[in-house]
N, CA and C of each residue as an Amber inpcrd file, in Angstrom:
protein
   153
   8.2840000 -19.2720000 -13.2000000   8.3190000 -19.9320000 -11.5170000
   7.8150000 -18.5050000 -10.5960000   7.2340000 -19.0890000  -9.5630000
   6.7120000 -17.4010000  -8.4740000   7.6060000 -17.8810000  -7.4710000
   7.6570000 -15.6300000  -6.9640000   8.5290000 -15.8770000  -6.1910000
   7.6780000 -15.2370000  -5.3330000   8.3310000 -15.7770000  -3.7840000
   7.3160000 -15.4600000  -2.6200000   8.4120000 -14.7770000  -1.7290000
   7.5820000 -13.6660000  -1.1610000   8.2910000 -12.9210000  -0.2240000
   8.3710000 -13.2750000   0.9540000   9.1620000 -13.3340000   2.1840000
   9.2920000 -13.9360000   3.2410000   8.5710000 -13.0760000   3.5580000
   8.4520000 -13.3310000   5.1900000   8.2820000 -12.8420000   6.3630000
   8.5900000 -11.5410000   6.1700000  10.0610000 -11.5200000   6.5390000
  10.6270000 -10.2960000   6.7490000  10.0340000  -9.3310000   5.0790000
  10.6770000  -9.6390000   4.5980000  10.5120000  -9.0880000   3.2530000
   8.3930000  -7.8170000   3.5740000   7.6840000  -8.9140000   3.4790000
   6.9090000  -8.3790000   4.0130000   6.9440000  -7.1290000   4.7130000
   7.0370000  -7.7460000   6.1280000   7.1150000  -6.2870000   7.1950000
   7.9210000  -5.0930000   6.8520000   8.6160000  -5.6400000   5.7030000
   9.6680000  -4.2540000   4.9210000   8.5980000  -3.1940000   4.2630000
   7.5380000  -4.1870000   3.6390000   7.1510000  -3.4530000   2.6600000
   5.8090000  -2.5810000   3.6130000   5.5470000  -2.9170000   4.6430000
   4.6900000  -2.6380000   6.0940000   5.0400000  -1.4140000   6.6670000
   6.2670000  -1.1930000   6.6380000   7.4780000   0.3030000   6.8640000
   7.0940000   1.2950000   5.7600000   6.2270000   2.0510000   6.3610000
   5.6900000   2.7210000   5.0210000   5.7850000   4.1800000   5.6550000
   6.3080000   4.4070000   4.7520000   6.5000000   5.8510000   4.7700000
   5.1770000   6.6240000   4.8650000   4.6460000   7.4990000   5.3340000
   3.1330000   7.6870000   5.7530000   2.9390000   8.7880000   4.2840000
   3.9140000   9.6640000   4.1560000   3.9090000  10.8830000   3.1950000
   4.5210000  10.6360000   2.2180000   4.4310000   9.2100000   1.8280000
   4.6500000   8.7700000   0.4810000   3.1840000   8.1860000  -0.1530000
   2.8310000   8.5850000  -1.0470000   1.1970000   8.1460000  -1.7380000
   1.5310000   7.3480000  -2.1130000   2.1240000   6.9150000  -3.0840000
   2.7330000   5.7480000  -3.3530000   3.2130000   4.4110000  -2.5560000
   4.3170000   5.0320000  -1.9230000   4.0610000   3.8660000  -0.9310000
   3.0680000   3.2150000  -0.3450000   1.9900000   3.8740000   0.0690000
   0.7580000   3.4760000   0.3620000  -0.3060000   3.1370000  -0.3240000
  -0.3490000   3.5740000  -1.7130000  -0.8100000   2.9320000  -2.1950000
  -0.2990000   1.1210000  -2.6410000   0.8420000   1.1170000  -2.4220000
   1.4820000  -0.1560000  -2.6450000   1.2700000  -1.0220000  -1.5190000
   1.2120000  -0.2660000  -0.4370000   0.8820000  -1.6730000   1.1660000
  -0.1420000  -1.6050000   1.1520000  -1.1780000  -0.8380000   0.0410000
  -2.4700000  -1.0520000   0.5760000  -3.2570000  -2.0430000  -0.4070000
  -2.5980000  -2.7180000  -1.7300000  -2.3160000  -2.9190000  -3.1520000
  -2.2750000  -4.6120000  -2.1510000  -1.1810000  -4.6370000  -1.2920000
  -0.6970000  -5.9470000  -0.9910000  -1.1050000  -6.4710000   0.5340000
  -1.4360000  -5.2570000   1.3190000  -2.1480000  -5.6350000   2.3720000
  -3.2080000  -6.3400000   2.2680000  -4.2490000  -5.4030000   1.0540000
  -5.8770000  -5.8470000   1.1930000  -6.3800000  -6.6920000  -0.0050000
  -5.3530000  -6.7890000  -1.0680000  -5.2680000  -7.9880000  -1.9030000
  -6.0110000  -6.8300000  -3.4640000  -6.0710000  -5.7160000  -3.3740000
  -6.7750000  -5.1430000  -4.5050000  -5.8660000  -4.2660000  -5.4010000
  -6.2550000  -3.9060000  -6.5560000  -6.4200000  -3.1980000  -7.3620000
  -5.5150000  -1.8200000  -7.5610000  -4.1650000  -1.1550000  -8.3300000
  -3.6880000   0.2180000  -7.9490000  -5.1860000   1.1690000  -7.8350000
  -5.9360000   1.1170000  -9.1430000  -6.7510000   1.9440000  -8.7270000
  -7.5740000   2.2510000  -7.7650000  -7.9650000   0.5720000  -7.0260000
  -9.0020000   1.0590000  -5.7640000  -8.1660000   1.4320000  -4.7790000
  -6.5740000   1.1080000  -4.8540000  -6.1390000   1.6380000  -3.6030000
  -5.8490000   3.0960000  -3.4960000  -5.3420000   3.2810000  -5.0200000
  -4.9280000   5.0150000  -5.1450000  -6.1780000   5.7520000  -4.8890000
  -7.9720000   5.2930000  -4.8950000  -8.7040000   5.9840000  -4.5950000
  -9.1380000   6.0040000  -3.2340000  -8.9490000   4.9360000  -2.4710000
  -8.8570000   4.6720000  -0.8050000  -7.5660000   6.0370000  -0.5370000
  -6.2170000   6.1590000  -0.9680000  -5.3170000   6.9240000  -0.2830000
  -5.9850000   8.2730000  -0.7120000  -6.5790000   8.3080000  -2.0210000
  -6.9360000  10.1380000  -2.0860000  -8.3460000  10.3440000  -1.6600000
  -9.0050000   9.3650000  -1.4150000 -10.4160000   9.5690000  -0.2540000
  -9.9260000  10.0400000   1.2150000  -9.0690000   9.1900000   1.6500000
  -8.6960000   9.4110000   3.1650000  -7.9680000  10.5350000   3.3260000
  -7.0480000  11.4100000   2.0950000  -6.2740000  12.5380000   2.1840000
  -7.1710000  13.3500000   2.2420000  -8.0610000  13.7620000   1.2470000
  -8.8370000  14.5480000   1.4330000 -10.4330000  14.9560000   2.3030000
 -10.4090000  13.4550000   3.1710000 -11.4690000  13.6120000   4.7150000
 -10.1540000  14.4890000   5.2430000  -8.9590000  14.1190000   5.4990000
  -7.7110000  14.6140000   6.8210000  -7.4650000  16.2740000   6.1740000
  -7.2620000  16.4860000   5.2670000  -7.1120000  18.0390000   4.3310000
  -8.1760000  18.8400000   5.1420000
């Protein structure tokens, strides 16, 4: 049986702590529908550009 997230749950998930890398990766995965590895690369690339 598939469990779906309510709109409220999704809003909570998108309320991300920007300094928390894992939360940013998870939010990207949910938002973009991509894999962990793809999201991790995007987050790391973004961090390296900003540093």
